[in-house]
Coordinates of C-alpha atoms and ligand atoms in Angstrom, one line a residue:
M1 CA -22.4 17.6 -8.6
P2 CA -25.5 15.6 -7.8
A3 CA -25.5 14.1 -4.3
N4 CA -25.4 10.5 -5.6
E5 CA -22.1 11.1 -7.4
L6 CA -20.2 12.6 -4.5
H7 CA -18.2 9.3 -4.1
Q8 CA -16.3 10.3 -7.2
L9 CA -14.6 13.3 -5.5
T10 CA -11.0 13.5 -4.4
I11 CA -10.1 14.5 -0.8
H12 CA -9.2 18.1 -1.9
E13 CA -12.4 18.5 -3.9
A14 CA -14.6 17.2 -1.2
H15 CA -12.8 19.3 1.4
K16 CA -13.5 22.5 -0.5
L17 CA -17.2 21.6 -0.8
L18 CA -17.4 20.7 2.9
K19 CA -15.7 23.9 3.9
Q20 CA -18.1 26.0 1.8
R21 CA -20.9 23.9 3.4
K22 CA -22.2 23.0 -0.1
I23 CA -22.2 19.4 0.9
S24 CA -22.4 17.6 4.2
S25 CA -20.3 14.7 5.5
T26 CA -23.5 12.7 5.8
E27 CA -24.3 13.2 2.1
L28 CA -20.7 12.3 1.1
T29 CA -20.7 9.2 3.3
K30 CA -24.1 8.1 2.0
S31 CA -22.9 8.4 -1.6
V32 CA -19.9 6.3 -0.8
L33 CA -22.1 3.7 1.0
K34 CA -24.5 3.5 -1.9
R35 CA -21.6 3.0 -4.3
V36 CA -20.3 0.2 -2.1
A37 CA -23.7 -1.4 -2.1
E38 CA -24.0 -1.2 -5.9
I39 CA -20.6 -2.6 -6.9
E40 CA -19.3 -4.7 -4.1
G41 CA -20.9 -7.7 -5.6
K42 CA -18.5 -7.3 -8.6
V43 CA -15.4 -6.0 -7.0
H44 CA -15.3 -7.6 -3.5
A45 CA -12.9 -5.1 -2.1
C46 CA -14.2 -5.0 1.5
V47 CA -14.2 -7.4 4.4
T48 CA -16.3 -5.3 6.7
I49 CA -18.5 -2.2 6.2
V50 CA -19.6 -0.3 9.3
E51 CA -22.5 1.7 7.9
D52 CA -24.0 2.6 11.3
I53 CA -20.7 3.7 12.8
A54 CA -19.8 5.7 9.7
L55 CA -23.2 7.5 9.5
K56 CA -23.1 8.3 13.2
E57 CA -19.7 9.8 12.9
A58 CA -20.6 11.8 9.8
K59 CA -23.5 13.3 11.6
K60 CA -21.3 14.3 14.5
V61 CA -18.8 15.8 12.1
D62 CA -21.6 17.8 10.4
N63 CA -22.6 19.3 13.7
Y64 CA -19.0 20.2 14.4
I65 CA -18.6 21.8 10.9
K66 CA -21.6 24.0 11.5
T67 CA -19.8 26.0 14.2
A68 CA -16.1 25.4 13.3
H69 CA -13.9 28.2 12.0
E70 CA -11.5 25.9 10.3
I71 CA -11.7 22.3 9.3
T72 CA -8.7 20.0 8.5
P73 CA -8.4 18.5 5.0
L74 CA -9.6 15.1 6.1
T75 CA -12.5 16.3 8.3
G76 CA -15.7 14.5 7.4
I77 CA -14.2 12.5 4.5
P78 CA -14.9 8.8 4.3
T79 CA -12.0 6.3 4.2
L80 CA -11.5 2.5 4.0
I81 CA -8.6 0.9 6.0
K82 CA -6.7 -2.2 5.1
D83 CA -7.7 -5.0 7.4
V84 CA -4.2 -5.3 8.9
I85 CA -4.5 -2.0 10.8
C86 CA -6.1 -2.2 14.2
T87 CA -9.4 -0.3 14.6
K88 CA -10.9 -0.2 18.1
G89 CA -14.2 -1.9 18.2
I90 CA -14.1 -2.8 14.5
R91 CA -13.1 -6.4 13.5
T92 CA -9.5 -6.6 12.1
T93 CA -9.0 -9.9 10.4
C94 CA -5.8 -9.6 8.3
S95 CA -8.1 -11.6 5.9
S96 CA -7.2 -14.7 7.9
K97 CA -9.3 -17.3 9.5
I98 CA -7.2 -17.1 12.6
L99 CA -8.3 -13.5 13.2
E100 CA -11.7 -13.8 11.7
N101 CA -13.4 -12.6 14.9
F102 CA -10.7 -10.4 16.4
V103 CA -11.9 -7.0 17.6
P104 CA -9.0 -4.8 18.7
L105 CA -9.2 -3.0 22.0
Y106 CA -7.2 -0.1 20.7
D107 CA -6.6 2.0 17.6
A108 CA -3.4 1.9 15.6
T109 CA -1.6 5.3 15.8
V110 CA -2.5 6.1 12.2
I111 CA -6.2 5.5 13.0
E112 CA -5.9 7.8 16.1
K113 CA -4.4 10.4 13.8
L114 CA -7.2 10.1 11.2
K115 CA -9.7 10.3 14.0
A116 CA -8.0 13.4 15.4
Q117 CA -8.8 14.9 11.9
K118 CA -12.4 13.7 12.2
A119 CA -12.1 11.3 9.3
V120 CA -15.1 8.9 8.8
I121 CA -14.1 5.3 8.8
V122 CA -16.5 3.3 6.5
G123 CA -14.9 -0.2 6.7
K124 CA -12.0 -2.5 6.2
T125 CA -10.5 -3.8 3.0
N126 CA -9.6 -7.2 1.8
M127 CA -6.0 -8.3 1.4
D128 CA -3.7 -11.3 1.0
E129 CA -3.7 -13.1 4.3
F130 CA -1.3 -11.3 6.7
A131 CA -0.2 -9.2 3.6
M132 CA 1.6 -12.2 2.0
G133 CA 0.9 -12.0 -1.7
S134 CA 0.6 -9.9 -4.8
S135 CA -2.9 -10.6 -6.0
T136 CA -5.3 -10.6 -3.0
E137 CA -6.2 -14.1 -4.0
H138 CA -4.6 -15.4 -0.8
S139 CA -7.4 -13.8 1.3
A140 CA -9.0 -16.5 3.4
F141 CA -12.4 -15.0 2.5
F142 CA -12.6 -14.2 -1.2
P143 CA -10.5 -12.7 -4.0
T144 CA -10.9 -9.1 -4.9
H145 CA -11.4 -8.3 -8.6
N146 CA -9.8 -5.5 -10.6
P147 CA -12.3 -2.8 -11.4
W148 CA -10.6 -2.3 -14.9
D149 CA -11.3 -5.9 -15.8
L150 CA -13.2 -8.1 -13.4
S151 CA -11.5 -11.2 -14.6
R152 CA -8.2 -9.9 -13.4
V153 CA -6.4 -9.4 -10.1
P154 CA -6.1 -5.9 -8.5
G155 CA -2.6 -6.7 -7.2
G156 CA -1.8 -7.2 -3.6
S157 CA -1.5 -7.4 -0.8
S158 CA -3.5 -4.1 -0.4
G159 CA -5.7 -5.1 -3.4
G160 CA -8.9 -4.3 -1.6
S161 CA -7.8 -0.8 -0.8
A162 CA -6.5 -0.1 -4.3
A163 CA -9.6 -1.6 -6.0
A164 CA -11.9 0.4 -3.7
V165 CA -10.2 3.7 -4.5
A166 CA -10.2 3.0 -8.2
A167 CA -13.9 2.0 -8.2
D168 CA -14.9 5.1 -6.1
E169 CA -16.0 2.9 -3.2
T170 CA -14.2 5.4 -0.9
I171 CA -12.5 8.8 -1.2
Y172 CA -9.1 7.3 -0.1
A173 CA -7.7 4.3 1.7
L174 CA -4.7 3.2 3.8
G175 CA -2.6 0.2 2.8
S176 CA 0.6 -1.4 4.1
D177 CA 3.8 -2.1 2.1
T178 CA 6.4 -4.7 3.1
G179 CA 7.7 -5.5 -0.4
G180 CA 5.3 -3.6 -2.7
S181 CA 1.9 -4.0 -1.3
V182 CA 0.8 -0.4 -1.6
R183 CA 2.6 0.4 -4.9
Q184 CA 1.9 -2.7 -6.9
P185 CA -1.9 -2.7 -6.4
A186 CA -1.9 1.0 -6.9
A187 CA -0.2 0.5 -10.3
L188 CA -2.5 -2.3 -11.3
C189 CA -5.6 -0.3 -10.4
S190 CA -4.4 3.1 -11.8
V191 CA -4.3 5.0 -8.5
V192 CA -1.6 6.7 -6.4
G193 CA 0.2 4.7 -3.7
L194 CA 3.1 5.8 -1.5
K195 CA 5.5 3.7 0.6
P196 CA 7.0 6.2 3.0
T197 CA 10.6 6.0 4.4
Y198 CA 10.9 3.3 7.0
G199 CA 10.2 5.1 10.3
R200 CA 8.2 8.0 8.8
V201 CA 4.8 6.6 9.8
S202 CA 4.1 4.7 13.0
R203 CA 3.7 1.0 12.8
F204 CA 2.0 0.8 16.2
G205 CA -1.2 -1.2 15.7
L206 CA -0.2 -2.5 12.3
V207 CA -0.3 -6.3 12.6
A208 CA 3.3 -7.3 12.0
F209 CA 4.4 -9.3 9.0
A210 CA 8.1 -8.4 8.6
S211 CA 8.8 -5.7 11.1
S212 CA 12.0 -4.3 9.5
L213 CA 10.2 -3.8 6.2
D214 CA 6.6 -3.0 7.0
Q215 CA 5.3 0.6 6.5
I216 CA 1.8 2.0 6.2
G217 CA 1.0 4.3 3.2
P218 CA -1.8 6.2 1.5
I219 CA -3.7 5.0 -1.6
T220 CA -5.4 7.9 -3.2
K221 CA -7.0 9.2 -6.5
D222 CA -4.3 11.8 -7.1
V223 CA -1.0 13.1 -5.8
T224 CA -2.5 16.0 -3.9
D225 CA -4.6 13.6 -1.9
C226 CA -1.5 11.5 -1.2
A227 CA 0.3 14.5 0.3
L228 CA -2.8 15.4 2.4
V229 CA -3.0 11.9 3.9
M230 CA 0.8 11.9 4.6
N231 CA 0.4 15.2 6.4
A232 CA -2.1 13.4 8.7
I233 CA -0.4 10.1 9.3
A234 CA 3.4 10.9 9.3
G235 CA 5.4 11.6 12.4
Y236 CA 7.2 10.3 15.5
D237 CA 5.4 8.0 17.9
S238 CA 6.8 6.9 21.2
S239 CA 4.8 3.6 20.9
D240 CA 6.9 2.6 17.8
S241 CA 10.6 2.5 18.6
T242 CA 11.5 2.5 14.9
S243 CA 9.6 5.7 14.2
V244 CA 11.9 8.6 13.6
P245 CA 11.7 12.0 15.4
Y246 CA 12.1 14.2 12.4
P247 CA 9.7 17.1 11.9
V248 CA 6.9 16.5 9.5
P249 CA 6.9 18.9 6.6
D250 CA 3.7 20.1 4.9
Y251 CA 3.8 17.6 2.1
T252 CA 1.6 19.9 -0.1
R253 CA 4.3 22.6 0.0
Q254 CA 6.2 21.3 -3.0
L255 CA 3.3 20.4 -5.2
I256 CA 4.4 22.7 -8.0
P257 CA 4.3 21.7 -11.7
D258 CA 8.0 22.4 -12.1
I259 CA 10.8 19.9 -12.0
K260 CA 13.4 21.9 -13.9
G261 CA 16.9 20.8 -13.2
L262 CA 16.0 17.8 -11.1
R263 CA 18.3 14.9 -11.8
I264 CA 16.5 11.6 -12.5
G265 CA 18.3 8.3 -13.0
I266 CA 16.8 5.3 -14.8
P267 CA 18.4 2.1 -13.3
R268 CA 18.6 -0.4 -16.1
E269 CA 18.2 -3.5 -13.9
Y270 CA 14.5 -2.6 -13.4
F271 CA 13.7 -3.0 -17.1
V272 CA 13.7 -6.7 -16.4
E273 CA 13.5 -9.8 -18.5
G274 CA 9.9 -10.7 -18.9
M275 CA 8.7 -7.1 -18.8
Q276 CA 5.8 -6.6 -21.2
N277 CA 6.6 -4.5 -24.3
Q278 CA 3.6 -2.1 -23.7
V279 CA 4.8 -1.5 -20.1
R280 CA 8.3 -0.7 -21.4
A281 CA 6.8 1.6 -24.1
A282 CA 4.6 3.4 -21.6
L283 CA 7.5 3.9 -19.2
E284 CA 9.7 5.3 -22.0
A285 CA 7.0 7.8 -22.9
A286 CA 6.5 8.8 -19.3
I287 CA 10.3 9.3 -18.8
D288 CA 10.3 11.5 -22.0
K289 CA 7.5 13.5 -20.5
L290 CA 9.6 14.1 -17.4
R291 CA 12.4 15.3 -19.7
E292 CA 10.1 17.7 -21.5
L293 CA 9.1 19.0 -18.1
G294 CA 12.7 20.0 -17.4
A295 CA 14.2 17.0 -15.6
E296 CA 17.7 15.9 -16.5
I297 CA 17.4 12.2 -17.4
D298 CA 20.3 9.8 -17.1
W299 CA 19.6 6.4 -18.8
E300 CA 23.0 5.0 -17.8
V301 CA 22.4 4.1 -14.2
S302 CA 23.2 0.6 -12.9
L303 CA 22.4 -0.9 -9.6
P304 CA 24.0 -4.4 -10.0
H305 CA 22.9 -5.8 -6.6
T306 CA 19.2 -5.5 -7.6
K307 CA 19.4 -9.0 -8.9
Y308 CA 19.8 -10.3 -5.3
A309 CA 16.8 -8.4 -3.9
L310 CA 14.2 -11.1 -4.5
A311 CA 16.3 -13.7 -2.8
V312 CA 17.2 -11.4 0.1
Y313 CA 13.5 -10.5 0.6
Y314 CA 12.4 -14.1 0.6
V315 CA 14.9 -15.0 3.3
L316 CA 14.3 -11.9 5.5
A317 CA 10.6 -11.4 5.2
P318 CA 9.6 -15.0 5.9
S319 CA 12.2 -15.2 8.8
E320 CA 10.6 -12.2 10.5
A321 CA 7.2 -13.5 9.7
S322 CA 7.9 -16.9 11.3
A323 CA 8.8 -15.0 14.5
N324 CA 5.9 -12.6 14.4
L325 CA 3.3 -15.2 13.6
A326 CA 4.4 -17.4 16.6
R327 CA 1.9 -15.4 18.7
Y328 CA -1.0 -17.1 17.1
D329 CA -1.2 -20.1 19.3
G330 CA -4.9 -20.3 19.9
V331 CA -4.5 -19.3 23.6
K332 CA -4.9 -15.6 24.1
Y333 CA -6.9 -14.4 21.1
G334 CA -8.2 -15.4 17.7
F335 CA -9.4 -18.7 16.3
S336 CA -8.7 -21.6 18.6
E337 CA -9.2 -25.3 17.7
R338 CA -10.2 -26.8 21.1
D339 CA -11.0 -30.2 19.9
A340 CA -7.6 -31.5 21.1
S341 CA -6.3 -33.5 24.0
N342 CA -3.5 -31.3 25.1
V343 CA -2.0 -27.8 24.7
I344 CA 0.5 -28.8 22.0
E345 CA -2.2 -30.4 19.9
T346 CA -4.4 -27.3 20.4
T347 CA -1.6 -25.0 19.0
E348 CA -0.9 -27.4 16.1
R349 CA -4.5 -27.7 15.1
T350 CA -5.2 -24.0 15.5
R351 CA -2.4 -23.3 13.0
Q352 CA -3.3 -26.1 10.8
F353 CA -6.9 -24.8 10.3
G354 CA -6.3 -21.1 11.0
F355 CA -3.5 -20.3 8.5
G356 CA -3.8 -20.5 4.8
L357 CA -1.2 -22.3 2.5
E358 CA 0.8 -19.2 1.6
V359 CA 1.2 -18.2 5.2
K360 CA 2.3 -21.7 6.1
R361 CA 4.8 -21.7 3.3
R362 CA 6.3 -18.4 4.7
I363 CA 6.5 -19.7 8.2
M364 CA 8.3 -22.8 7.0
L365 CA 10.7 -20.9 4.8
G366 CA 11.5 -18.5 7.7
T367 CA 11.8 -21.2 10.4
Y368 CA 14.2 -23.1 8.1
A369 CA 16.3 -20.0 7.4
L370 CA 16.6 -19.2 11.1
S371 CA 17.4 -22.7 12.3
A372 CA 20.7 -23.7 13.8
G373 CA 23.2 -24.6 11.1
Y374 CA 21.4 -22.6 8.4
Y375 CA 21.3 -19.2 10.1
N376 CA 24.7 -18.1 8.9
A377 CA 24.2 -19.4 5.4
Y378 CA 20.8 -17.8 4.9
Y379 CA 19.6 -15.2 7.3
L380 CA 23.0 -13.7 8.1
K381 CA 24.1 -13.6 4.5
A382 CA 20.8 -12.0 3.4
Q383 CA 21.4 -9.3 6.0
K384 CA 24.8 -8.6 4.6
V385 CA 23.5 -8.4 1.0
R386 CA 20.8 -6.1 2.4
T387 CA 23.5 -3.7 3.5
L388 CA 25.1 -3.8 0.0
I389 CA 21.8 -3.0 -1.6
K390 CA 21.3 -0.1 0.7
Q391 CA 24.8 1.2 0.1
E392 CA 24.2 1.1 -3.7
F393 CA 21.1 3.3 -3.3
D394 CA 23.0 5.7 -1.1
Q395 CA 25.6 6.1 -3.7
A396 CA 23.1 6.6 -6.5
F397 CA 21.3 9.3 -4.5
E398 CA 24.5 11.3 -4.3
K399 CA 24.1 11.8 -8.0
Y400 CA 20.3 11.8 -8.5
D401 CA 17.4 13.4 -6.8
A402 CA 15.2 10.4 -7.8
L403 CA 15.2 7.1 -9.7
V404 CA 12.4 6.1 -12.0
T405 CA 11.3 2.6 -12.9
P406 CA 8.1 0.7 -13.7
T407 CA 6.2 -0.3 -10.6
S408 CA 5.2 -3.7 -12.0
P409 CA 6.8 -5.3 -15.1
I410 CA 3.3 -6.6 -16.2
V411 CA -0.3 -5.4 -16.3
P412 CA -2.9 -7.0 -14.1
F413 CA -3.0 -10.7 -14.7
K414 CA -5.9 -13.1 -14.7
L415 CA -7.4 -14.4 -11.5
G416 CA -5.9 -17.8 -10.9
E417 CA -3.1 -17.4 -13.4
K418 CA -0.2 -17.4 -10.9
L419 CA -1.9 -19.1 -8.0
E420 CA -0.2 -22.5 -8.5
D421 CA 3.2 -21.0 -9.1
P422 CA 4.6 -19.1 -6.1
M423 CA 7.8 -18.1 -7.9
Q424 CA 5.8 -16.3 -10.6
M425 CA 3.7 -14.6 -8.0
Y426 CA 6.9 -13.5 -6.1
L427 CA 8.3 -12.0 -9.3
S428 CA 5.4 -9.5 -9.5
D429 CA 7.2 -7.5 -6.9
I430 CA 10.6 -7.5 -8.5
C431 CA 10.6 -3.7 -9.0
T432 CA 9.2 -2.8 -5.6
L433 CA 11.0 -5.2 -3.1
P434 CA 14.5 -3.4 -3.2
I435 CA 12.9 -0.2 -1.9
N436 CA 11.7 -1.9 1.4
I437 CA 15.1 -3.6 1.7
A438 CA 16.8 -0.2 1.6
G439 CA 14.1 1.5 3.7
I440 CA 13.7 4.3 1.2
P441 CA 10.5 5.9 0.0
A442 CA 8.8 5.3 -3.3
I443 CA 5.5 6.4 -5.0
S444 CA 3.6 4.7 -7.8
I445 CA 1.4 6.9 -10.1
P446 CA -0.7 6.1 -13.1
A447 CA 1.4 6.2 -16.3
G448 CA -0.7 4.8 -19.0
F449 CA -2.7 1.8 -20.2
A450 CA -2.1 -1.3 -22.3
D451 CA -5.4 -2.3 -23.9
N452 CA -7.3 -0.6 -21.1
L453 CA -5.2 -2.3 -18.4
P454 CA -3.3 0.1 -16.0
I455 CA 0.5 0.7 -16.0
G456 CA 2.3 2.4 -13.0
M457 CA 5.4 4.4 -12.8
Q458 CA 7.5 4.2 -9.6
I459 CA 9.6 7.1 -8.4
M460 CA 12.0 6.5 -5.5
G461 CA 14.3 8.7 -3.5
K462 CA 16.6 8.9 -0.6
P463 CA 15.3 8.6 3.0
F464 CA 12.8 11.3 3.9
S465 CA 12.7 12.7 0.4
E466 CA 8.9 12.2 0.1
E467 CA 8.4 15.9 -0.8
I468 CA 10.6 15.5 -3.9
L469 CA 8.8 12.4 -5.0
L470 CA 5.5 14.1 -4.6
R471 CA 6.7 17.1 -6.6
I472 CA 7.9 14.9 -9.5
A473 CA 4.6 12.9 -9.4
F474 CA 2.5 16.0 -9.2
A475 CA 4.3 17.6 -12.2
Y476 CA 3.8 14.5 -14.3
E477 CA 0.2 14.1 -13.2
Q478 CA -0.6 17.7 -14.2
A479 CA 0.9 17.1 -17.6
T480 CA -1.1 13.9 -18.2
N481 CA -4.6 12.7 -17.8
W482 CA -4.2 9.1 -16.8
H483 CA -5.4 9.7 -13.2
K484 CA -8.7 11.1 -14.5
R485 CA -9.7 7.9 -16.4
K486 CA -12.3 5.8 -14.6
P487 CA -12.8 2.1 -14.9
P488 CA -15.7 1.0 -17.1
L489 CA -17.8 -0.2 -14.1
L490 CA -21.7 -0.2 -14.1
Ligands
LIG1 N1 4.1 -9.5 -2.4 C1 5.1 -9.4 -1.4 C2 5.0 -10.6 -0.5 O1 4.2 -11.5 -0.8 C3 5.0 -8.1 -0.7 C4 3.8 -8.1 0.2 C5 3.7 -6.8 1.0 O2 4.3 -5.8 0.6 N2 3.0 -6.9 2.1 O3 5.6 -10.7 0.5

């Protein structure tokens, strides 16, 4: 492969070439940086690019590789990180004006883990402000465009990460997923995105949106890469009290093209009203393929509490957000509006000018749901329904190894199309929200196209069943070619 096309490689392909010393990390990083320079003007996936830091690191890694006996799968491989994950010395904005100049003094645990593998961080990706949104249009800086059709959204909130991976502006990326923010943009950009089990990956250094739902996950070009990134980032962390002390398996172990005898259920509630016909048809064909590959498919599954998931999410997530975002008071860090006569006014004006409209909407919804007199009617009730949703999944997973659904009921929509209608925007995540509510893992993989616009399939499983999800995803990927298609850019 010519040196100027190396950005097209997957992690496992690049790793092989690095190990054989056929390419260097510097060449690989330069190819990625060149690609970014060429197409960022169209895609706008990145908030910050740290060319000097990346090239310096790549050079260091190249010196290391010269004498090393073994290198880890991520050694020397460039990556982009969603701008909600703290990177020491690199600006971390959450695509918000309030954190526009915030430079963290420490690395998130996932970043420490990537650095321990000698990964090369190239920059930070655009997102909906504080991860609130499904289109990346709520970024305070600029919207990201979908590489498959630049007039459409890449999904969100990790739209920058997903668009960058799809457009080969990086070899892989990290995102975060509170209600679908890794999987929905992965689906809309035709890449792989995994939301791990709650507690599987440390949240330390992930700027909090809704702490009981947030989880960091990989966005990659194929399933093998997803497993490799999981190997690097999963595991217990004493700095995150909700991380779980289970041993981390080798997630590549079950990447075998065989799913014979696995029981897969298709919950009918996910084939929702308003779902596009071509999405339905693609999903039916994908499920047929799983059957051909030996899975036992049951179309008669029902999860009746699914219909409450959207309401539950939009009580719980804003409630937690309203508490988490109270820290932005313009005193300790971040943007501060000092043109005020007293401290109350400073806080008020800081938030007035620092937060965008969607963030303010969430804070108001959450504050309302938590206020005296309404707490029982909204927050407490939503918590109870959350338990019912979780129990329903537990029961389903007594019978099935996995459940399969569309990731998004629709293909990427036009920029601006849903911006004025929050309810329509919220409905984008109808198939992904229940998974966060239940704390279970789910992966989205490419499953076809409707008029050249990507369609994703979601595979979910019981807590800590990531290996099974990856196995099903891998078998499907090996039997299809969707993941090999590239967007018609340049
Ligand atoms: N789109 C959902 C929201 O706006 C989910 C976002 C996310 O997963 N971070 O809250």
